[in-house]
Coordinates of C-alpha atoms and ligand atoms in Angstrom, one line a residue:
X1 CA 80.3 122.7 110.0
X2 CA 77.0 122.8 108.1
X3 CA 75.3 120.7 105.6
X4 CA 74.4 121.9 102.7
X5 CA 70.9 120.3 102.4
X6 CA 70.0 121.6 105.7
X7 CA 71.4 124.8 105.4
X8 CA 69.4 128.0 104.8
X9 CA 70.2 129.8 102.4
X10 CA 67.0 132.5 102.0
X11 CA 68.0 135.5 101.8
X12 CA 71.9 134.8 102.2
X13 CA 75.0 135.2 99.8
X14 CA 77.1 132.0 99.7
X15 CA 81.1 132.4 98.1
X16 CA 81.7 128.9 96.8
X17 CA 84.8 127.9 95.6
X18 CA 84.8 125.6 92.4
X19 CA 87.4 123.9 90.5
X20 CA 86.7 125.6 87.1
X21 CA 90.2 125.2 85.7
X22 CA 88.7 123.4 82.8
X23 CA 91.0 123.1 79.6
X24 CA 90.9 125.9 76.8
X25 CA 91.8 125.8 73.0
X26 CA 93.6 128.4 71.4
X27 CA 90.2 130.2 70.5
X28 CA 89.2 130.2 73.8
X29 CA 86.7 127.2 73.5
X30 CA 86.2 125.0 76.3
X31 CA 87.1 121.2 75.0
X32 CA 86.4 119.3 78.1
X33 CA 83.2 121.0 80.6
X34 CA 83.4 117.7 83.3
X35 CA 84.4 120.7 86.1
X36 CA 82.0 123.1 85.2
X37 CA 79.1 120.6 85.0
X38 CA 79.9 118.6 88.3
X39 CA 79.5 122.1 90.1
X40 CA 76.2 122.7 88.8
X41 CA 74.2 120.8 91.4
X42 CA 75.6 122.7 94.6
X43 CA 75.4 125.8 92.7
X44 CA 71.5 125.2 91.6
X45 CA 71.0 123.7 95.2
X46 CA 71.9 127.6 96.5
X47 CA 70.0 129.6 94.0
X48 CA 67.0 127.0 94.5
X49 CA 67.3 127.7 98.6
X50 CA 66.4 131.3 97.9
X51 CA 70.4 132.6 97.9
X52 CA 72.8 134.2 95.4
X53 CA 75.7 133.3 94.4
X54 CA 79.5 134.6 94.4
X55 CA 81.4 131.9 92.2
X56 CA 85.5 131.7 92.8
X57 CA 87.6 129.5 91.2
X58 CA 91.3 129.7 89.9
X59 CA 92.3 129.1 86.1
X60 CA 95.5 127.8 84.0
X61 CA 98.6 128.6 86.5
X62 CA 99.3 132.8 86.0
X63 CA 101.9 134.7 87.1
X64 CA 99.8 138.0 87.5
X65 CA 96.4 139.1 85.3
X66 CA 96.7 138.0 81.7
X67 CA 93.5 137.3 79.2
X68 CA 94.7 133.6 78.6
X69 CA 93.9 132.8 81.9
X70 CA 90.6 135.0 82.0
X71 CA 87.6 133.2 83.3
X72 CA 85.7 135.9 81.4
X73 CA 86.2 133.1 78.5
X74 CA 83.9 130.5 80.2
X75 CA 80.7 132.7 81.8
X76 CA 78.8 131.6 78.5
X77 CA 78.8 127.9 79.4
X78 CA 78.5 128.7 83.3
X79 CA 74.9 130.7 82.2
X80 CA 74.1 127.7 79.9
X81 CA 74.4 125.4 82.4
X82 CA 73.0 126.6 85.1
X83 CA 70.1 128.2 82.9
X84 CA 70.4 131.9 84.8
X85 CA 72.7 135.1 83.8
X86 CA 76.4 135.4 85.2
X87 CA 77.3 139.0 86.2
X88 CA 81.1 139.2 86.2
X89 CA 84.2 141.3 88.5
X90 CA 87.0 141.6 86.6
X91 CA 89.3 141.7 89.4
X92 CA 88.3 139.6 92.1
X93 CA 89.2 142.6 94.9
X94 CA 87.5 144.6 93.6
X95 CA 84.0 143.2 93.5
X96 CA 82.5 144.9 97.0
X97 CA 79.7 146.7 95.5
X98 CA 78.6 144.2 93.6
X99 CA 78.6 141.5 96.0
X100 CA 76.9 143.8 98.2
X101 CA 74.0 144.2 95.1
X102 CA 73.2 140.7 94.6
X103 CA 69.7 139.8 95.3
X104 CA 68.5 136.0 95.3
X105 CA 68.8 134.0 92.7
X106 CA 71.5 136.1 91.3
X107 CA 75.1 135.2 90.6
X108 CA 78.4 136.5 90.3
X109 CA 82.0 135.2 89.1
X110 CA 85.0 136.7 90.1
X111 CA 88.1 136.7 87.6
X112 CA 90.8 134.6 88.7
X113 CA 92.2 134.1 91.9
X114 CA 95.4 133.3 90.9
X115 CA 95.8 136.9 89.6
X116 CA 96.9 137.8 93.0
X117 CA 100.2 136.0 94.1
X118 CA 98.2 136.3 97.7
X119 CA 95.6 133.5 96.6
X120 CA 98.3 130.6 96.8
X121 CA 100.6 132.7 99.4
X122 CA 103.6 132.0 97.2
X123 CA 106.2 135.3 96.5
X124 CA 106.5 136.1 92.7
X125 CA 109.0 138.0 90.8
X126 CA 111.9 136.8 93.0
X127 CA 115.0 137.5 91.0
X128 CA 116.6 134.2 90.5
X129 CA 119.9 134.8 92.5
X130 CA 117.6 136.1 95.2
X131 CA 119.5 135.7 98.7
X132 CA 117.7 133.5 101.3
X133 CA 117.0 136.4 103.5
X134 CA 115.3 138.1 100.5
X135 CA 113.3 134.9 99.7
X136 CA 112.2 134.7 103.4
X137 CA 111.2 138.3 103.6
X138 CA 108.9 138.3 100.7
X139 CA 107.4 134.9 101.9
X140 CA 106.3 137.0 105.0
X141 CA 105.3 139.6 103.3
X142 CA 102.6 137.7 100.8
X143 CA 101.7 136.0 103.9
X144 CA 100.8 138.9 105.6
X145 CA 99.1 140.2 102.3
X146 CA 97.2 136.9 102.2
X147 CA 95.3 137.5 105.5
X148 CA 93.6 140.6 104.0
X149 CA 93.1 139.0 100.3
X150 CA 91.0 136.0 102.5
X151 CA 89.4 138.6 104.6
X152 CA 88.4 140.5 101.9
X153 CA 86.5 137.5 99.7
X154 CA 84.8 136.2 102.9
X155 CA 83.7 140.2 103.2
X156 CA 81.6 139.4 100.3
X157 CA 79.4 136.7 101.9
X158 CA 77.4 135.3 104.4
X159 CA 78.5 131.7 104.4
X160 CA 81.1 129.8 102.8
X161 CA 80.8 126.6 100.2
X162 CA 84.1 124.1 98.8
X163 CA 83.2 122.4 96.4
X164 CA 86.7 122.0 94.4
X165 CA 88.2 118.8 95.2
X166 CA 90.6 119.2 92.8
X167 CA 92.8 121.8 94.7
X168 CA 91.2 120.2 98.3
X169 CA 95.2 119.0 98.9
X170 CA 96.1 122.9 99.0
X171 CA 96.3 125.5 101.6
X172 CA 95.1 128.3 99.7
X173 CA 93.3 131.6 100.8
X174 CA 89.9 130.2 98.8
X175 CA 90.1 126.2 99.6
X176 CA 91.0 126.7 102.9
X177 CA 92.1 130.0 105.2
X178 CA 88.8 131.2 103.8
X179 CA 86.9 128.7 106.1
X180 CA 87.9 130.4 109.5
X181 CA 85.9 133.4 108.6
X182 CA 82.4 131.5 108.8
X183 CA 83.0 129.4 112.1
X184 CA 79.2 128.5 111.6
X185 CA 78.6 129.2 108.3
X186 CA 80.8 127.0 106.2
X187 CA 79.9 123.6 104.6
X188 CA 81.2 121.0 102.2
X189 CA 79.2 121.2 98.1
X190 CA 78.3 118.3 96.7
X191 CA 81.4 118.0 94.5
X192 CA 83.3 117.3 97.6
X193 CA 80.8 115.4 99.6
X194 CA 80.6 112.4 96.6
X195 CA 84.6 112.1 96.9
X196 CA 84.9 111.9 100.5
X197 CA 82.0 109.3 100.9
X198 CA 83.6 107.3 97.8
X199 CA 87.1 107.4 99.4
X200 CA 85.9 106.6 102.9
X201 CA 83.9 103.6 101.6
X202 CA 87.5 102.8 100.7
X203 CA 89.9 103.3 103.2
X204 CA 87.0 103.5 105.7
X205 CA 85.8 100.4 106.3
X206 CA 85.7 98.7 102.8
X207 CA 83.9 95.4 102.0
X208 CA 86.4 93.0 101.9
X209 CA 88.6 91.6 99.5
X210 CA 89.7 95.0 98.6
X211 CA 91.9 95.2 96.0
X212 CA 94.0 98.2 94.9
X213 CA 95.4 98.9 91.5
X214 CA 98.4 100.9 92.0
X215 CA 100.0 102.1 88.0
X216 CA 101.8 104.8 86.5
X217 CA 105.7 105.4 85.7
X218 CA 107.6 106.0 88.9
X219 CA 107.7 104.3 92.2
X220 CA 109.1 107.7 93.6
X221 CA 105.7 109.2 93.4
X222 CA 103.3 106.2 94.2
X223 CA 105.1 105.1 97.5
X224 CA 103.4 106.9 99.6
X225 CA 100.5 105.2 98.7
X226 CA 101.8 102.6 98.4
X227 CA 102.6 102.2 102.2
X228 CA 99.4 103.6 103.4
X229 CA 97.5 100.9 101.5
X230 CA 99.9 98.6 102.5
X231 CA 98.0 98.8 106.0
X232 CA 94.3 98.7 104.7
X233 CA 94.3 96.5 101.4
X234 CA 94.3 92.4 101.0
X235 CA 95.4 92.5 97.1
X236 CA 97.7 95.0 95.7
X237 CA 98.3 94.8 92.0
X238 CA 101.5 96.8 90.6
X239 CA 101.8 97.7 87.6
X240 CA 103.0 100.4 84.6
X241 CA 106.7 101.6 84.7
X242 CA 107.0 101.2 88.2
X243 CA 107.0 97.2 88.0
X244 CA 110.6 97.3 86.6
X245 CA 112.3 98.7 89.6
X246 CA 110.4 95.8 92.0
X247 CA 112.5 93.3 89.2
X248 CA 115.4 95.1 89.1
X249 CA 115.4 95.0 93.2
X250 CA 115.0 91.3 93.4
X251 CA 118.0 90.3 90.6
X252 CA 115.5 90.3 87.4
X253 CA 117.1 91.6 84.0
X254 CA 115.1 94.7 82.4
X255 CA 116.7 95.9 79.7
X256 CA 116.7 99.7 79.1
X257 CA 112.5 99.7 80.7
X258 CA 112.4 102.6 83.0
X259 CA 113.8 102.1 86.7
X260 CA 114.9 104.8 89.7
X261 CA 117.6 103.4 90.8
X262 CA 117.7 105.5 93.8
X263 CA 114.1 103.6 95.0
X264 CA 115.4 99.7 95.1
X265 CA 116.2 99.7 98.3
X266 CA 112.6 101.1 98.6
X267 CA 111.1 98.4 96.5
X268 CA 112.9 95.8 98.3
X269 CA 110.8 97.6 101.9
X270 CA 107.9 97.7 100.2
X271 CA 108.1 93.6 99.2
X272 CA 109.2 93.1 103.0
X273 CA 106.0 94.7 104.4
X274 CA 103.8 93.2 102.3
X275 CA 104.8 90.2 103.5
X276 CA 104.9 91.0 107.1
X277 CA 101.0 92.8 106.5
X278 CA 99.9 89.7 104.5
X279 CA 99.0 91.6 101.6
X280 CA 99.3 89.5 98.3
X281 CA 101.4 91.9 95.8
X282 CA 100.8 90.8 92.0
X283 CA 102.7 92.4 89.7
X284 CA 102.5 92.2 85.5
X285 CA 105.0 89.4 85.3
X286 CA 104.5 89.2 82.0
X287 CA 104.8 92.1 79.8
X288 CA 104.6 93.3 76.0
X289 CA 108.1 94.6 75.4
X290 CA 109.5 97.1 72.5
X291 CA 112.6 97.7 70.8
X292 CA 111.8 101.8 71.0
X293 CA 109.7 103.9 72.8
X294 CA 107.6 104.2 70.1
X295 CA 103.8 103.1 69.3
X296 CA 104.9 101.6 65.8
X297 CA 108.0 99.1 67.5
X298 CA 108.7 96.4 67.2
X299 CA 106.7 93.9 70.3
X300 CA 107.4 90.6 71.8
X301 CA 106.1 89.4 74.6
X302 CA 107.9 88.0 78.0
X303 CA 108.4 87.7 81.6
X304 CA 109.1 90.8 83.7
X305 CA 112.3 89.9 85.1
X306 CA 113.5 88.6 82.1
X307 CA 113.2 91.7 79.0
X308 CA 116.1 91.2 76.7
X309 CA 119.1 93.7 75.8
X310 CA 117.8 96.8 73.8
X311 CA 113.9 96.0 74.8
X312 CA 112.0 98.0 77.6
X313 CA 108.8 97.1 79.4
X314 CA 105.7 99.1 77.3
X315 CA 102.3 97.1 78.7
X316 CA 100.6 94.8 80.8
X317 CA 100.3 91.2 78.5
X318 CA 97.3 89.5 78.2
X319 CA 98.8 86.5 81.1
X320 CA 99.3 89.1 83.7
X321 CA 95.3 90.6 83.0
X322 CA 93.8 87.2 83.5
X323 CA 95.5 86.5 86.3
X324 CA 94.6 90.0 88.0
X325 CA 91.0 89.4 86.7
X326 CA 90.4 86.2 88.8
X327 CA 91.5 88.6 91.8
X328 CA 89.5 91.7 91.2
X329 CA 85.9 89.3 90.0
X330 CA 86.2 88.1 93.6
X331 CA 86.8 91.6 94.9
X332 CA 84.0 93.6 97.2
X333 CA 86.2 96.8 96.6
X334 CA 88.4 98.2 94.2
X335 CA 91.0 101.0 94.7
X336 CA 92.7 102.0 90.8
X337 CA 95.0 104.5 90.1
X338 CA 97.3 104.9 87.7
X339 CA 98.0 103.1 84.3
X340 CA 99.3 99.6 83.4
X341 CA 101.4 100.9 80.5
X342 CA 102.5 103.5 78.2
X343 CA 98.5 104.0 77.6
X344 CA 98.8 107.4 75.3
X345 CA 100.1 104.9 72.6
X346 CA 97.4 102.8 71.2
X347 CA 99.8 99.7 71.2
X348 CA 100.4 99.7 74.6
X349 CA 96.9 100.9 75.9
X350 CA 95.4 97.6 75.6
X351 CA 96.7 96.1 79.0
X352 CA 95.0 99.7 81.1
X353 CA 92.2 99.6 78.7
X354 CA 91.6 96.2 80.0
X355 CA 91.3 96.7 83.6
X356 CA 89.3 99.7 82.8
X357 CA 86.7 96.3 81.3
X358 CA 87.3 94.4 84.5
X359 CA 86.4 97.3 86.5
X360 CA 83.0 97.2 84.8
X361 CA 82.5 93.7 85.1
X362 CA 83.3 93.6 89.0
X363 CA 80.8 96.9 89.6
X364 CA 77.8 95.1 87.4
X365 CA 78.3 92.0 89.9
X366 CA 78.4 94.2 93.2
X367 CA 81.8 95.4 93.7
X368 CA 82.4 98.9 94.8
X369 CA 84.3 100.6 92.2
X370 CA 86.5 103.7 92.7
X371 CA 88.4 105.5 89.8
X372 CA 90.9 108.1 90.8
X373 CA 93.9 110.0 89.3
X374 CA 94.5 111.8 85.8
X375 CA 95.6 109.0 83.5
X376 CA 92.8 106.2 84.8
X377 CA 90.1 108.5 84.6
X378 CA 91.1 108.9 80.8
X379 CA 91.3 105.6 80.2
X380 CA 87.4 104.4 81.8
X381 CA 86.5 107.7 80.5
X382 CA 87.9 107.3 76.9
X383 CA 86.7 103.3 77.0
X384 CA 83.1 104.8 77.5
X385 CA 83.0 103.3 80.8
X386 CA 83.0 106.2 83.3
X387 CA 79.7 105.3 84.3
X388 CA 79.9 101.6 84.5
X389 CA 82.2 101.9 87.9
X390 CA 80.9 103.5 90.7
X391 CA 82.9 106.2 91.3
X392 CA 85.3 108.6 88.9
X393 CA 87.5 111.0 91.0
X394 CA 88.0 114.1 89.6
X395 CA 91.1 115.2 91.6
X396 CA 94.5 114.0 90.3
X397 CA 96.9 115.4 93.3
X398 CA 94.1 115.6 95.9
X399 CA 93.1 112.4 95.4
X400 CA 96.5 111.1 95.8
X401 CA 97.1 113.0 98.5
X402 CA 94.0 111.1 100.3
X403 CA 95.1 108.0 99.9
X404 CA 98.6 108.4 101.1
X405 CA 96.2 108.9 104.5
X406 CA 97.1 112.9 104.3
X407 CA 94.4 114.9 105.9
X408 CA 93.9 117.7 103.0
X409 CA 93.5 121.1 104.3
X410 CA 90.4 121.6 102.4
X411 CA 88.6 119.1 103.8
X412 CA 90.2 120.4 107.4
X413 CA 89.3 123.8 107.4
X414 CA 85.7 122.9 107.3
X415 CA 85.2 120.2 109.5
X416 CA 87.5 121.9 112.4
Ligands
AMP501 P1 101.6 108.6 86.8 O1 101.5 110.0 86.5 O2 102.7 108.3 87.8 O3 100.3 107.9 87.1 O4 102.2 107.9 85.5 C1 101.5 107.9 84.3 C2 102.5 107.7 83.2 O5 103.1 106.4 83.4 C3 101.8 107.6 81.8 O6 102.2 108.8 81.1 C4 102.4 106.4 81.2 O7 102.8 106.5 79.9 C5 103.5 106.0 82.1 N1 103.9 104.6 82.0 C6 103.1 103.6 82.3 N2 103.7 102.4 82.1 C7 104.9 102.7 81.7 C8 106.1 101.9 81.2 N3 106.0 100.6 81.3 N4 107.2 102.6 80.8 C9 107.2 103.9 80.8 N5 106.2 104.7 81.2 C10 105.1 104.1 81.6

């Protein structure tokens, strides 16, 4: 594998794959550019090297070519940001001669990968009472149609770039087959560089206390993390909707909060090897409770295992933050993901918008701080604190992924 600062990219066409599935409005405006403008530095870093520049990147989730998911809609801000014109192939197969064109300095995006069913290697158009044999033969035959659709993209180019993190935890013909056809030619962007280093100074070899944040609704989807950090962390703080099953397991009464019942028997692992790793687990005992899932219910506050008939579990209370405050001030590292409450109602945001304070407070006196998964990066972000901790993550699923101690093909296919 290359580096990309080293690397030289005179006279050489680089395909770089970018995470540019940024969200559109119904007029086609882009109403969030984070994607776009965290690629701009590895793209500029190319152009500046004396290179040009074939752009990939997939869009929305499309069944087949449609204009919604066109990335025709977003060359304008592309050529704002990075200050130089964007040539564009409509169909990304079909881009040869004008690959072959490019001279330094010059750049070209290709429409959508996901156009082509070949980009993710997944059939499409199965009927739904398809038989298995039918579903097996047209998984082999997208696979087979998927070695030429990577062959074909890396024909365009003279060495390879990833730079999208976001669909790092996926095996597809751009993020990660593509690799193979630029054995020496191939190298991490920027994008991708920042996350690894962050994570690694994580579940690497962290400064110590570290402390992870683990939020969100269901235990079902956390506990793989929760069992790889099990093995690395010293404080584990649980919280959000998945703190009612961990009551529930050990007797508590929860009212109608949400619970999977089929993961006690999980929960009740998960408290039993915590105590065997010596990890201290702190959970929001005390929570703001409601009388409806609703931001205008009626609250009261009270202890976890102890929510009245009718009531369900909504926030983090103020006794639980203070307590996980002392812990995370005297933290060296700081692992969060997920939310301590039903955060997209203002009533109940105050408990994730607090952490997203402490997390501040711990980076200002030293602590590394990392941010990763969709709902806590809105919260720093919307709390006008995304640059007060020391590192956002901008993939949701990858980053996930990561810390369940998952080598993601992405990141694979270029070091191999
Ligand atoms: P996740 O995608 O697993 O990180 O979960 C995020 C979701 O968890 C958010 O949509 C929150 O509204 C939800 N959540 C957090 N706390 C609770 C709770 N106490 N009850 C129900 N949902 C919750």
């Amino acid at each position: 594998m290359q580096n990309i600062d080293s690397y030289d990219f005179s006279g050489r066409k680089a395909i770089v794959r970018v995470d540019f599935n940024v969200p559109l409005d119904a007029d086609f405006n882009i109403t969030d550019d984070t994607r776009i403008r965290a690629a701009i530095p590895t793209l500029k870093k190319v152009l500046a090297g004396g290179g040009s520049l074939i752009i990939m990147s997939h869009l929305g989730k499309p069944k087949g070519p449609a204009d919604k998911f066109s990335l025709r809609h977003i060359i304008g801000r592309i050529e704002e940001l990075l200050g130089t014109k964007v040539q564009f192939a409509p169909d990304c197969m079909k881009a040869d001669e004008q690959a072959a064109a490019l001279k330094p300095g010059e750049v070209l995006l290709l429409e959508n990968l996901r156009f082509y069913a070949e980009e993710e290697g997944k059939p499409r158009g199965l009927a739904e009472d398809a038989s298995e044999e039918e579903k097996k033969a047209a998984k082999a035959a997208v696979k087979e149609s998927q070695k030429k659709f990577t062959e074909h993209l890396a024909s365009y180019a003279d060495c390879y770039i990833n730079d999208a993190f976001g669909t790092a935890h996926r095996a597809h013909a751009s993020t990660a087959l593509i690799a193979k056809y630029f054995p020496n030619d191939k190298m991490f962007g920027y994008v991708m560089e920042g996350e690894i280093k962050a994570i690694d100074k994580v579940l690497g070899n962290p400064q110590r206390p570290l402390t992870v944040i683990l939020g969100g609704a269901k235990v079902s989807s956390k506990i793989g993390v929760i069992e790889h950090l099990l093995d690395l962390a010293d404080n584990m703080i649980v919280c959000g909707g998945m703190v009612f099953t961990f009551m529930k397991a050990q007797g508590g009464s929860i009212g109608k909060s949400l619970v999977e019942d089929d993961q006690i028997q999980t929960a009740l692992d998960t408290l039993a090897k915590a105590k065997e790793k010596g990890v201290r687990l702190y959970f929001s005992d005390t929570v703001v409770a409601a009388d409806a899932f609703d931001n205008n219910a009626r609250t009261q506050i009270c202890p976890a295992n102890a929510i009245p008939d009718g009531w369900m579990g909504m926030d983090a209370a103020p006794e639980s933050i203070e307590e996980w405050k002392k812990v995370l001030l005297e933290s060296r590292t700081i692992l969060w993901n997920g939310p301590a409450g039903v955060f997209e109602m203002p009533n109940f945001a105050h408990g994730t918008n607090a952490i997203a304070g402490i997390l501040a407070e711990a980076t200002a006196k030293g602590a590394f701080t990392l941010v990763g998964g969709g709902d806590s990066v809105a919260a720093v972000t919307q709390m006008g604190y995304a640059d007060k901790v020391s590192y956002v993550s901008t993939g949701g699923g990858a980053m996930l992924e990561f810390l369940e101690g998952k080598e993601l093909p992405g990141i694979k296919a270029i070091r191999e």
